[in-house]
Tab-separated table of C-alpha atoms and ligand atoms in Angstrom:
chain	number	residue	atom	x	y	z
S	1	MET	CA	-1.056	-21.915	20.776
S	2	THR	CA	-3.970	-22.829	22.616
S	3	THR	CA	-6.718	-20.221	22.474
S	4	THR	CA	-10.374	-20.056	24.328
S	5	PRO	CA	-12.701	-17.918	23.204
S	6	ARG	CA	-12.536	-14.301	25.721
S	7	PRO	CA	-15.657	-13.306	27.419
S	8	ASP	CA	-15.166	-9.492	25.856
S	9	ALA	CA	-15.152	-11.449	22.532
S	10	PRO	CA	-17.514	-9.787	19.828
S	11	ALA	CA	-20.595	-11.907	18.231
S	12	LEU	CA	-20.313	-11.669	14.402
S	13	ALA	CA	-23.816	-9.281	14.797
S	14	ASP	CA	-21.583	-6.756	16.793
S	15	LEU	CA	-19.051	-6.845	13.823
S	16	ARG	CA	-20.826	-3.247	12.289
S	17	THR	CA	-20.660	-1.694	15.840
S	18	ARG	CA	-17.385	-3.372	16.007
S	19	PHE	CA	-16.437	-1.594	12.947
S	20	ALA	CA	-17.860	1.814	13.636
S	21	ALA	CA	-16.134	2.112	16.855
S	22	MET	CA	-12.257	1.636	15.576
S	23	TRP	CA	-13.014	3.723	12.491
S	24	ALA	CA	-14.062	6.573	14.432
S	25	ALA	CA	-11.280	6.291	16.193
S	26	LEU	CA	-8.462	6.340	13.389
S	27	GLU	CA	-11.074	9.276	11.757
S	28	PRO	CA	-9.012	12.266	13.025
S	29	VAL	CA	-5.566	11.063	12.602
S	30	GLY	CA	-4.442	13.606	9.614
S	31	ARG	CA	-7.851	14.291	8.484
S	32	ASP	CA	-7.033	18.150	7.233
S	33	GLY	CA	-10.358	19.749	8.137
S	34	ARG	CA	-10.376	21.981	4.749
S	35	SER	CA	-10.372	19.190	1.983
S	36	GLY	CA	-11.716	16.164	4.279
S	37	GLY	CA	-8.450	14.271	2.909
S	38	TYR	CA	-6.144	12.480	4.806
S	39	ARG	CA	-2.481	13.453	5.549
S	40	ARG	CA	-0.695	10.604	7.099
S	41	PHE	CA	2.995	10.534	5.583
S	42	ALA	CA	5.660	8.097	6.482
S	43	TRP	CA	7.665	9.392	9.961
S	44	THR	CA	5.895	11.800	10.664
S	45	ARG	CA	3.792	12.565	14.055
S	46	GLU	CA	0.516	11.483	12.033
S	47	ASP	CA	1.986	8.217	11.435
S	48	HIS	CA	4.037	8.198	14.647
S	49	ASP	CA	0.007	8.361	16.128
S	50	LEU	CA	-1.170	6.068	14.126
S	51	ARG	CA	1.644	3.209	14.496
S	52	GLU	CA	0.321	3.743	18.669
S	53	TRP	CA	-3.047	2.828	17.826
S	54	PHE	CA	-1.603	-0.481	15.982
S	55	ALA	CA	0.001	-1.419	18.880
S	56	ALA	CA	-2.169	-0.313	21.673
S	57	GLU	CA	-5.314	-3.100	19.479
S	58	CYS	CA	-2.735	-5.505	19.389
S	59	ARG	CA	-1.931	-4.811	23.182
S	60	ALA	CA	-5.581	-5.459	23.808
S	61	ARG	CA	-5.800	-8.214	21.873
S	62	GLY	CA	-2.549	-10.090	23.353
S	63	LEU	CA	-1.044	-10.326	20.346
S	64	ASP	CA	3.039	-10.438	19.958
S	65	LEU	CA	4.020	-6.988	18.848
S	66	THR	CA	7.590	-7.125	16.502
S	67	THR	CA	9.052	-4.411	13.944
S	68	ASP	CA	11.152	-5.645	11.524
S	69	ARG	CA	14.584	-3.447	10.266
S	70	MET	CA	12.516	-1.074	8.297
S	71	GLY	CA	10.420	-0.686	11.187
S	72	ASN	CA	7.271	-2.150	9.356
S	73	GLN	CA	5.019	-3.312	12.608
S	74	TRP	CA	4.169	-7.982	12.687
S	75	ALA	CA	1.546	-8.513	15.480
S	76	TRP	CA	1.026	-12.057	15.721
S	77	TRP	CA	-1.281	-14.812	17.346
S	78	GLY	CA	0.613	-17.593	17.744
S	79	ASP	CA	4.281	-18.172	18.077
S	80	PRO	CA	5.460	-18.097	14.058
S	81	ASP	CA	9.119	-19.191	15.096
S	82	ALA	CA	7.797	-22.452	16.695
S	83	ALA	CA	7.633	-25.630	14.705
S	84	PRO	CA	3.531	-26.353	13.638
S	85	ALA	CA	1.677	-28.076	15.967
S	86	GLY	CA	2.367	-31.864	15.913
S	87	GLY	CA	5.378	-31.392	13.690
S	88	ASN	CA	8.776	-31.812	14.934
S	89	LYS	CA	10.525	-28.987	16.617
S	90	ARG	CA	13.366	-28.354	14.311
S	91	GLY	CA	10.729	-28.318	11.200
S	92	GLY	CA	9.443	-24.374	11.193
S	93	ASN	CA	11.023	-23.893	7.808
S	94	GLU	CA	9.984	-26.922	5.746
S	95	ARG	CA	7.512	-26.040	3.408
S	96	GLY	CA	4.423	-24.467	4.021
S	97	GLY	CA	5.090	-25.728	7.625
S	98	GLY	CA	4.959	-23.484	10.777
S	99	LYS	CA	4.736	-20.874	9.015
S	100	GLY	CA	2.126	-17.975	9.854
S	101	ILE	CA	-0.778	-16.504	7.853
S	102	VAL	CA	-0.510	-12.834	7.611
S	103	THR	CA	-3.034	-10.647	7.218
S	104	GLY	CA	-3.136	-6.488	7.326
S	105	SER	CA	-2.202	-3.635	5.319
S	106	HIS	CA	-0.933	0.116	5.283
S	107	LEU	CA	-2.033	3.300	7.517
S	108	ASP	CA	-0.515	5.754	5.938
S	109	SER	CA	-2.396	8.409	2.934
S	110	VAL	CA	-1.319	10.246	-0.483
S	111	PRO	CA	-2.160	14.081	-0.278
S	112	ASP	CA	-5.788	13.964	0.459
S	113	GLY	CA	-6.242	10.566	0.537
S	114	GLY	CA	-9.420	8.772	1.125
S	115	ALA	CA	-10.138	6.691	4.661
S	116	PHE	CA	-10.176	3.346	3.079
S	117	ASP	CA	-7.401	3.146	1.317
S	118	GLY	CA	-4.819	0.741	3.988
S	119	PRO	CA	-6.624	1.143	6.778
S	120	LEU	CA	-9.797	-1.113	5.840
S	121	GLY	CA	-6.919	-3.978	5.172
S	122	VAL	CA	-5.676	-3.401	9.219
S	123	VAL	CA	-8.843	-3.262	10.844
S	124	SER	CA	-10.402	-5.596	9.078
S	125	ALA	CA	-7.516	-7.922	9.940
S	126	LEU	CA	-7.690	-6.698	13.703
S	127	LEU	CA	-11.406	-7.567	13.599
S	128	ALA	CA	-11.375	-11.012	11.797
S	129	ILE	CA	-9.006	-12.019	14.682
S	130	ASP	CA	-11.914	-11.087	17.065
S	131	ALA	CA	-14.468	-12.980	15.164
S	132	LEU	CA	-12.317	-16.130	15.214
S	133	ARG	CA	-11.831	-16.235	18.908
S	134	ALA	CA	-15.811	-15.201	19.371
S	135	LYS	CA	-16.257	-18.290	17.319
S	136	GLY	CA	-13.809	-20.213	19.795
S	137	PHE	CA	-11.221	-20.878	16.637
S	138	GLU	CA	-8.077	-22.217	17.218
S	139	PRO	CA	-5.588	-21.892	14.472
S	140	HIS	CA	-3.253	-24.612	13.923
S	141	ARG	CA	-1.178	-22.112	12.045
S	142	PRO	CA	0.028	-17.936	13.145
S	143	ILE	CA	-1.623	-15.506	12.256
S	144	GLY	CA	0.186	-12.331	12.110
S	145	ILE	CA	-1.100	-8.601	11.019
S	146	VAL	CA	1.021	-6.180	9.678
S	147	ASN	CA	0.953	-2.647	9.141
S	148	PHE	CA	3.279	-1.596	6.356
S	149	VAL	CA	5.020	1.512	6.700
S	150	ASP	CA	5.391	4.101	3.713
S	151	GLU	CA	3.017	2.148	1.604
S	152	GLU	CA	2.234	5.109	-0.645
S	153	GLY	CA	5.513	6.639	-1.374
S	154	ALA	CA	3.877	9.756	-0.685
S	155	ARG	CA	6.625	11.417	0.877
S	156	PHE	CA	9.946	10.256	-0.337
S	157	GLY	CA	8.687	9.279	-3.774
S	158	VAL	CA	8.713	5.796	-3.913
S	159	ALA	CA	6.092	3.212	-3.003
S	160	CYS	CA	5.623	0.443	-0.848
S	161	ALA	CA	8.905	1.375	0.476
S	162	GLY	CA	8.402	-0.669	3.694
S	163	SER	CA	8.067	-4.298	2.411
S	164	ARG	CA	10.594	-3.330	-0.883
S	165	VAL	CA	13.558	-2.407	1.967
S	166	ILE	CA	12.834	-5.981	3.741
S	167	THR	CA	12.494	-8.053	0.402
S	168	GLY	CA	15.727	-6.056	-0.917
S	169	ALA	CA	13.823	-4.615	-3.637
S	170	MET	CA	15.025	-1.425	-2.890
S	171	THR	CA	18.597	-1.311	-0.861
S	172	ALA	CA	18.925	0.042	1.954
S	173	ASP	CA	21.288	2.440	0.566
S	174	ARG	CA	18.389	4.093	-1.920
S	175	ALA	CA	16.137	4.034	0.866
S	176	ARG	CA	18.105	5.769	3.094
S	177	SER	CA	19.165	8.988	0.633
S	178	LEU	CA	15.538	9.264	-0.583
S	179	THR	CA	14.416	13.203	-0.040
S	180	ASP	CA	11.079	14.806	0.759
S	181	ALA	CA	9.885	17.678	-0.717
S	182	ASP	CA	11.807	19.783	2.182
S	183	GLY	CA	14.795	18.077	1.518
S	184	THR	CA	15.168	15.297	4.159
S	185	SER	CA	16.350	12.658	3.505
S	186	MET	CA	14.666	9.341	4.825
S	187	ALA	CA	17.550	8.609	7.277
S	188	GLU	CA	16.675	11.888	8.737
S	189	ALA	CA	12.989	11.382	9.030
S	190	LEU	CA	13.875	7.781	10.362
S	191	ARG	CA	15.949	9.461	13.171
S	192	ALA	CA	14.046	12.027	13.648
S	193	ALA	CA	11.349	9.232	14.742
S	194	GLY	CA	13.675	7.455	17.479
S	195	ARG	CA	14.700	4.599	14.459
S	196	ASN	CA	18.211	3.892	13.149
S	197	PRO	CA	18.848	3.991	9.603
S	198	ASP	CA	21.947	1.700	9.671
S	199	ALA	CA	19.238	-0.867	10.443
S	200	LEU	CA	17.736	-0.716	6.969
S	201	GLY	CA	18.160	-3.655	5.009
S	202	PRO	CA	16.485	-6.656	3.398
S	203	ASP	CA	14.957	-9.186	6.566
S	204	PRO	CA	15.256	-12.562	5.928
S	205	GLU	CA	13.669	-13.782	9.626
S	206	THR	CA	10.688	-11.354	9.202
S	207	LEU	CA	10.102	-12.513	5.782
S	208	ARG	CA	10.355	-16.645	7.042
S	209	ARG	CA	7.642	-15.989	8.979
S	210	ILE	CA	4.791	-15.431	6.234
S	211	GLY	CA	3.705	-18.492	4.758
S	212	THR	CA	0.651	-17.027	3.146
S	213	PHE	CA	-0.319	-13.238	2.759
S	214	VAL	CA	-3.458	-12.430	1.684
S	215	GLU	CA	-3.999	-8.418	1.921
S	216	LEU	CA	-7.870	-7.143	2.253
S	217	HIS	CA	-8.161	-3.409	0.505
S	218	VAL	CA	-10.600	-1.628	-1.055
S	219	GLU	CA	-11.472	-1.707	-4.593
S	220	GLN	CA	-10.151	1.281	-6.679
S	221	GLY	CA	-11.556	0.562	-9.689
S	222	ARG	CA	-15.438	0.200	-10.381
S	223	ALA	CA	-14.700	-3.414	-11.707
S	224	LEU	CA	-16.895	-5.109	-9.465
S	225	ASP	CA	-19.295	-2.801	-8.757
S	226	LEU	CA	-19.723	-3.050	-13.110
S	227	LEU	CA	-20.670	-6.502	-12.409
S	228	ASP	CA	-23.753	-6.926	-12.336
S	229	GLU	CA	-23.601	-8.990	-9.358
S	230	GLU	CA	-24.580	-9.103	-5.610
S	231	THR	CA	-21.199	-9.615	-4.452
S	232	PRO	CA	-19.503	-6.925	-2.162
S	233	VAL	CA	-15.989	-8.897	-2.327
S	234	ALA	CA	-13.559	-10.109	-5.126
S	235	VAL	CA	-10.401	-11.717	-5.144
S	236	GLY	CA	-6.960	-10.107	-6.958
S	237	SER	CA	-5.405	-12.177	-9.041
S	238	ASP	CA	-2.739	-9.770	-10.466
S	239	ILE	CA	-1.039	-6.391	-10.322
S	240	TRP	CA	-0.603	-4.680	-13.819
S	241	PRO	CA	2.881	-3.145	-14.518
S	242	HIS	CA	3.579	0.480	-13.265
S	243	GLY	CA	6.642	2.535	-12.531
S	244	ARG	CA	7.249	6.224	-11.854
S	245	TRP	CA	9.487	8.801	-13.418
S	246	ARG	CA	11.086	12.038	-12.721
S	247	VAL	CA	10.918	14.712	-15.628
S	248	ASP	CA	13.529	17.451	-15.091
S	249	LEU	CA	13.116	20.270	-17.409
S	250	ALA	CA	15.811	23.566	-16.958
S	251	GLY	CA	14.921	27.503	-17.961
S	252	GLU	CA	15.999	30.086	-17.694
S	253	ALA	CA	14.676	32.842	-14.532
S	254	ASN	CA	13.831	36.152	-15.064
S	255	HIS	CA	10.886	38.869	-15.131
S	256	ALA	CA	7.736	37.875	-15.928
S	257	GLY	CA	6.891	41.563	-17.058
S	258	THR	CA	9.759	42.958	-18.754
S	259	THR	CA	11.196	39.556	-20.508
S	260	ARG	CA	10.415	39.715	-24.087
S	261	LEU	CA	8.581	36.483	-24.989
S	262	ALA	CA	11.552	35.865	-27.715
S	263	ASP	CA	13.897	35.778	-24.917
S	264	ARG	CA	12.419	33.389	-22.536
S	265	GLU	CA	14.005	30.161	-21.416
S	266	ASP	CA	10.562	29.220	-20.066
S	267	ALA	CA	10.661	25.567	-18.071
S	268	MET	CA	6.974	25.359	-18.432
S	269	LEU	CA	6.591	25.353	-21.767
S	270	GLY	CA	8.641	21.951	-21.880
S	271	TYR	CA	6.942	20.873	-19.343
S	272	ALA	CA	3.305	21.328	-19.794
S	273	ALA	CA	4.181	19.429	-23.974
S	274	THR	CA	5.429	16.718	-21.606
S	275	VAL	CA	1.710	16.378	-19.692
S	276	LEU	CA	0.156	16.320	-22.652
S	277	ALA	CA	2.464	13.720	-24.904
S	278	ALA	CA	1.859	11.555	-21.495
S	279	ARG	CA	-1.960	11.780	-22.086
S	280	SER	CA	-1.663	11.263	-26.164
S	281	ALA	CA	0.742	7.929	-25.573
S	282	ALA	CA	-1.162	6.676	-22.674
S	283	GLU	CA	-4.421	6.841	-25.378
S	284	ALA	CA	-2.476	5.068	-28.068
S	285	ARG	CA	-0.584	2.835	-26.353
S	286	GLY	CA	-3.694	1.844	-24.419
S	287	CYS	CA	-2.530	2.149	-20.753
S	288	VAL	CA	-2.382	5.027	-18.294
S	289	ALA	CA	-0.252	7.636	-17.279
S	290	THR	CA	-0.445	10.758	-14.958
S	291	VAL	CA	1.685	13.470	-14.181
S	292	GLY	CA	0.113	14.439	-10.203
S	293	LYS	CA	3.012	16.167	-8.681
S	294	VAL	CA	5.161	19.091	-9.557
S	295	ALA	CA	7.803	21.625	-8.601
S	296	VAL	CA	8.693	24.824	-9.648
S	297	THR	CA	11.776	26.405	-9.383
S	298	PRO	CA	11.527	29.728	-8.086
S	299	GLY	CA	7.612	29.315	-7.767
S	300	GLY	CA	6.813	32.689	-8.053
S	301	VAL	CA	3.758	33.886	-10.302
S	302	ASN	CA	6.023	36.965	-11.513
S	303	ALA	CA	9.058	34.651	-12.585
S	304	ILE	CA	9.450	32.754	-15.158
S	305	PRO	CA	10.425	28.970	-14.236
S	306	SER	CA	13.630	28.072	-14.280
S	307	HIS	CA	13.074	24.560	-13.703
S	308	VAL	CA	10.533	22.308	-13.435
S	309	THR	CA	10.270	18.776	-12.091
S	310	GLY	CA	7.199	16.454	-12.527
S	311	TRP	CA	6.507	13.100	-11.829
S	312	LEU	CA	5.149	10.455	-14.225
S	313	ASP	CA	2.552	7.500	-12.888
S	314	ALA	CA	2.319	4.630	-15.949
S	315	ARG	CA	0.611	1.451	-15.934
S	316	GLY	CA	-1.318	-0.720	-17.647
S	317	ALA	CA	-2.435	-4.569	-18.388
S	318	ASP	CA	0.517	-5.323	-20.903
S	319	ALA	CA	4.290	-4.042	-19.707
S	320	ASP	CA	5.644	-3.430	-23.604
S	321	ALA	CA	2.416	-0.861	-24.004
S	322	VAL	CA	3.529	0.878	-20.837
S	323	ARG	CA	7.168	1.172	-21.368
S	324	ALA	CA	6.537	1.981	-24.962
S	325	ALA	CA	4.231	5.441	-23.935
S	326	VAL	CA	7.136	6.318	-21.631
S	327	GLN	CA	9.509	6.111	-24.395
S	328	ASP	CA	7.076	8.575	-26.446
S	329	VAL	CA	6.875	10.829	-23.712
S	330	ARG	CA	10.711	11.141	-23.335
S	331	ALA	CA	10.717	11.783	-26.570
S	332	VAL	CA	8.893	14.787	-26.284
S	333	ALA	CA	10.538	15.636	-22.854
S	334	GLU	CA	13.947	15.572	-24.779
S	335	GLN	CA	13.009	17.834	-27.413
S	336	HIS	CA	12.318	20.135	-24.887
S	337	GLY	CA	15.791	19.517	-23.581
S	338	GLY	CA	14.809	17.699	-20.672
S	339	VAL	CA	15.675	14.238	-18.453
S	340	VAL	CA	13.537	11.366	-17.849
S	341	THR	CA	14.759	9.505	-14.823
S	342	GLU	CA	12.767	5.958	-13.874
S	343	GLU	CA	12.581	5.896	-10.586
S	344	SER	CA	10.858	2.594	-9.779
S	345	TRP	CA	9.355	-0.146	-12.154
S	346	THR	CA	7.445	-2.841	-10.862
S	347	PRO	CA	6.713	-5.658	-13.521
S	348	THR	CA	3.333	-7.935	-13.604
S	349	THR	CA	2.524	-9.475	-10.586
S	350	ALA	CA	0.927	-12.449	-10.710
S	351	PHE	CA	-0.586	-13.221	-6.918
S	352	ASP	CA	-0.399	-16.782	-6.374
S	353	PRO	CA	-3.038	-18.919	-8.635
S	354	GLY	CA	-3.954	-21.661	-6.383
S	355	LEU	CA	-4.568	-19.509	-3.537
S	356	VAL	CA	-6.440	-17.122	-5.983
S	357	ARG	CA	-8.431	-20.429	-6.445
S	358	ARG	CA	-8.803	-21.552	-3.117
S	359	LEU	CA	-9.835	-18.360	-1.590
S	360	ALA	CA	-11.979	-17.865	-4.851
S	361	THR	CA	-13.731	-21.350	-4.049
S	362	ARG	CA	-13.979	-20.686	-0.196
S	363	LEU	CA	-16.144	-17.427	-0.693
S	364	GLY	CA	-18.537	-18.984	-2.831
S	365	GLY	CA	-17.177	-18.349	-6.085
S	366	ILE	CA	-16.723	-14.885	-6.157
S	367	PRO	CA	-14.662	-12.759	-8.825
S	368	VAL	CA	-11.694	-12.871	-9.576
S	369	LEU	CA	-10.135	-9.304	-10.557
S	370	GLY	CA	-6.570	-7.991	-11.946
S	371	THR	CA	-5.985	-4.028	-10.866
S	372	GLY	CA	-4.147	-1.371	-11.530
S	373	ALA	CA	-3.262	-0.485	-8.160
S	374	GLY	CA	0.245	-1.287	-6.383
S	375	HIS	CA	0.614	-3.114	-2.931
S	376	ASP	CA	2.590	-4.534	-0.471
S	377	ALA	CA	1.409	-7.706	-1.295
S	378	GLY	CA	2.369	-7.678	-4.946
S	379	ILE	CA	6.099	-6.788	-3.504
S	380	LEU	CA	6.109	-9.614	-0.997
S	381	ALA	CA	4.633	-12.061	-4.431
S	382	ASN	CA	7.698	-11.260	-6.175
S	383	ALA	CA	9.574	-11.830	-3.763
S	384	GLY	CA	8.424	-15.276	-3.639
S	385	VAL	CA	6.001	-15.268	-0.749
S	386	ARG	CA	2.344	-16.802	-1.641
S	387	SER	CA	0.133	-14.046	-1.723
S	388	ALA	CA	-3.201	-12.688	-2.869
S	389	MET	CA	-5.829	-10.287	-1.974
S	390	LEU	CA	-9.278	-9.361	-1.386
S	391	PHE	CA	-11.101	-6.104	-2.693
S	392	VAL	CA	-13.977	-4.745	-1.097
S	393	ARG	CA	-17.078	-3.087	-3.304
S	394	ASN	CA	-16.003	0.916	-4.195
S	395	PRO	CA	-19.309	2.338	-5.602
S	396	THR	CA	-17.846	5.234	-7.433
S	397	GLY	CA	-14.149	3.687	-8.112
S	398	VAL	CA	-13.132	6.647	-6.881
S	399	SER	CA	-9.703	5.933	-4.318
S	400	HIS	CA	-6.890	8.627	-3.335
S	401	SER	CA	-9.526	11.109	-2.771
S	402	PRO	CA	-11.291	12.901	0.576
S	403	GLN	CA	-14.632	11.015	-1.506
S	404	GLU	CA	-13.372	7.573	-1.480
S	405	TRP	CA	-15.830	5.001	0.155
S	406	ALA	CA	-17.132	1.706	0.615
S	407	ASP	CA	-20.341	0.881	2.285
S	408	PRO	CA	-20.313	-0.225	5.840
S	409	ALA	CA	-22.202	-3.196	5.059
S	410	ASP	CA	-19.657	-3.942	2.810
S	411	CYS	CA	-16.880	-3.185	5.104
S	412	VAL	CA	-18.529	-5.863	7.116
S	413	ALA	CA	-18.643	-8.607	4.658
S	414	GLY	CA	-14.751	-7.933	4.034
S	415	VAL	CA	-14.260	-8.715	7.795
S	416	GLU	CA	-16.262	-12.217	7.320
S	417	ALA	CA	-14.581	-12.901	4.348
S	418	LEU	CA	-11.200	-12.355	6.029
S	419	THR	CA	-12.121	-14.150	8.836
S	420	SER	CA	-13.059	-17.381	6.589
S	421	VAL	CA	-10.556	-17.299	5.111
S	422	LEU	CA	-7.929	-17.132	7.630
S	423	GLU	CA	-10.133	-19.862	9.068
S	424	ASP	CA	-9.486	-21.633	6.020
S	425	LEU	CA	-5.790	-21.251	5.993
S	426	ALA	CA	-4.987	-21.280	9.505
S	427	GLY	CA	-7.194	-24.217	9.759
S	428	GLY	CA	-4.681	-27.236	9.893
S	429	ALA	CA	-4.778	-29.051	6.599
S	430	ARG	CA	-2.704	-27.049	3.798
B	1	ZN	ZN1	-3.146	0.834	-0.345
């Protein structure tokens, strides 16, 4: 695992230029010309192009690229299966020994998402490796970069599908049978992308290589911006409990002009009541609830809806409050003959307290924040992987929108912070 500085390795002063160049390469992929937002969904052409981009960037750095059972991409600087330097040859699985320090994030997006959610963590990881090499750093532990597939769940409805499947948090059968809006199952999408859906499943071999995972991400709220400190980076302490529920309401299709109001069974009315109930339940219970996706059948302007399906997202610092809010919503939906089905639920995820402290101290006592956004780092933490996150300041707090933004100087500060963290974690002492 000896590494000498490469002649082409950039000095830190070049980081801003390098960052801008990598950003420019990603910018057109999956960008909607009208909204300016991104549509990068799992196992689509855009996703394929992003995976190829990632592979090429890793190849250019001489990293060893592997793909796990789910299709998540892992690139290694150093051999994650080798014994630790100076350790015994078969000691790779002893506590903390021989395991990698992994960073990275995801490249997919929500519909009309921003440029930073996901890609910032992947680009920063690649640049952090460049920066470490530029200073002649020789890691005592292998360093890995991951590109998690299908983090947003935009296409098949379950967030963090890539990390959920390899950790066993979601079964392969469930993942394969999820369908997108066109009725295409994940199994079919995988096959169309040239992958074998039968390969899906828990991947202990991949997980065993991860000693520590640190995901850098743009902050998705304004907590850091609202702090009166000149610090563009924070450490993530925990992820709020959160879940998704499907709400189905049935009615009867009929003519919008000739059917008397009294004769109608309009599924949209129950749906509307349910959406309003979600808002007031969230206000009453001190959490947040959103219905951001709806499908109407038959979907004609002049047809009374025979079926409406909506998707509810609810989160909060307190799991019981979120559960209670969803119960309130369920009660209203049921009054209108609706059915509420839980599609996913993730309890509070606390990142490793020792790691959180170590990162905050290493970076000069920077703030430590919880977040209402889910991340692959949370799925790994729940699977027992020592994990934490770094957040880069978001001056408007806007995310999952084309307006999502982070200042270039803050992005570079994020790369520098990640570089420092990797240097600390991979540098030898625990
Ligand atoms: Zn993300």
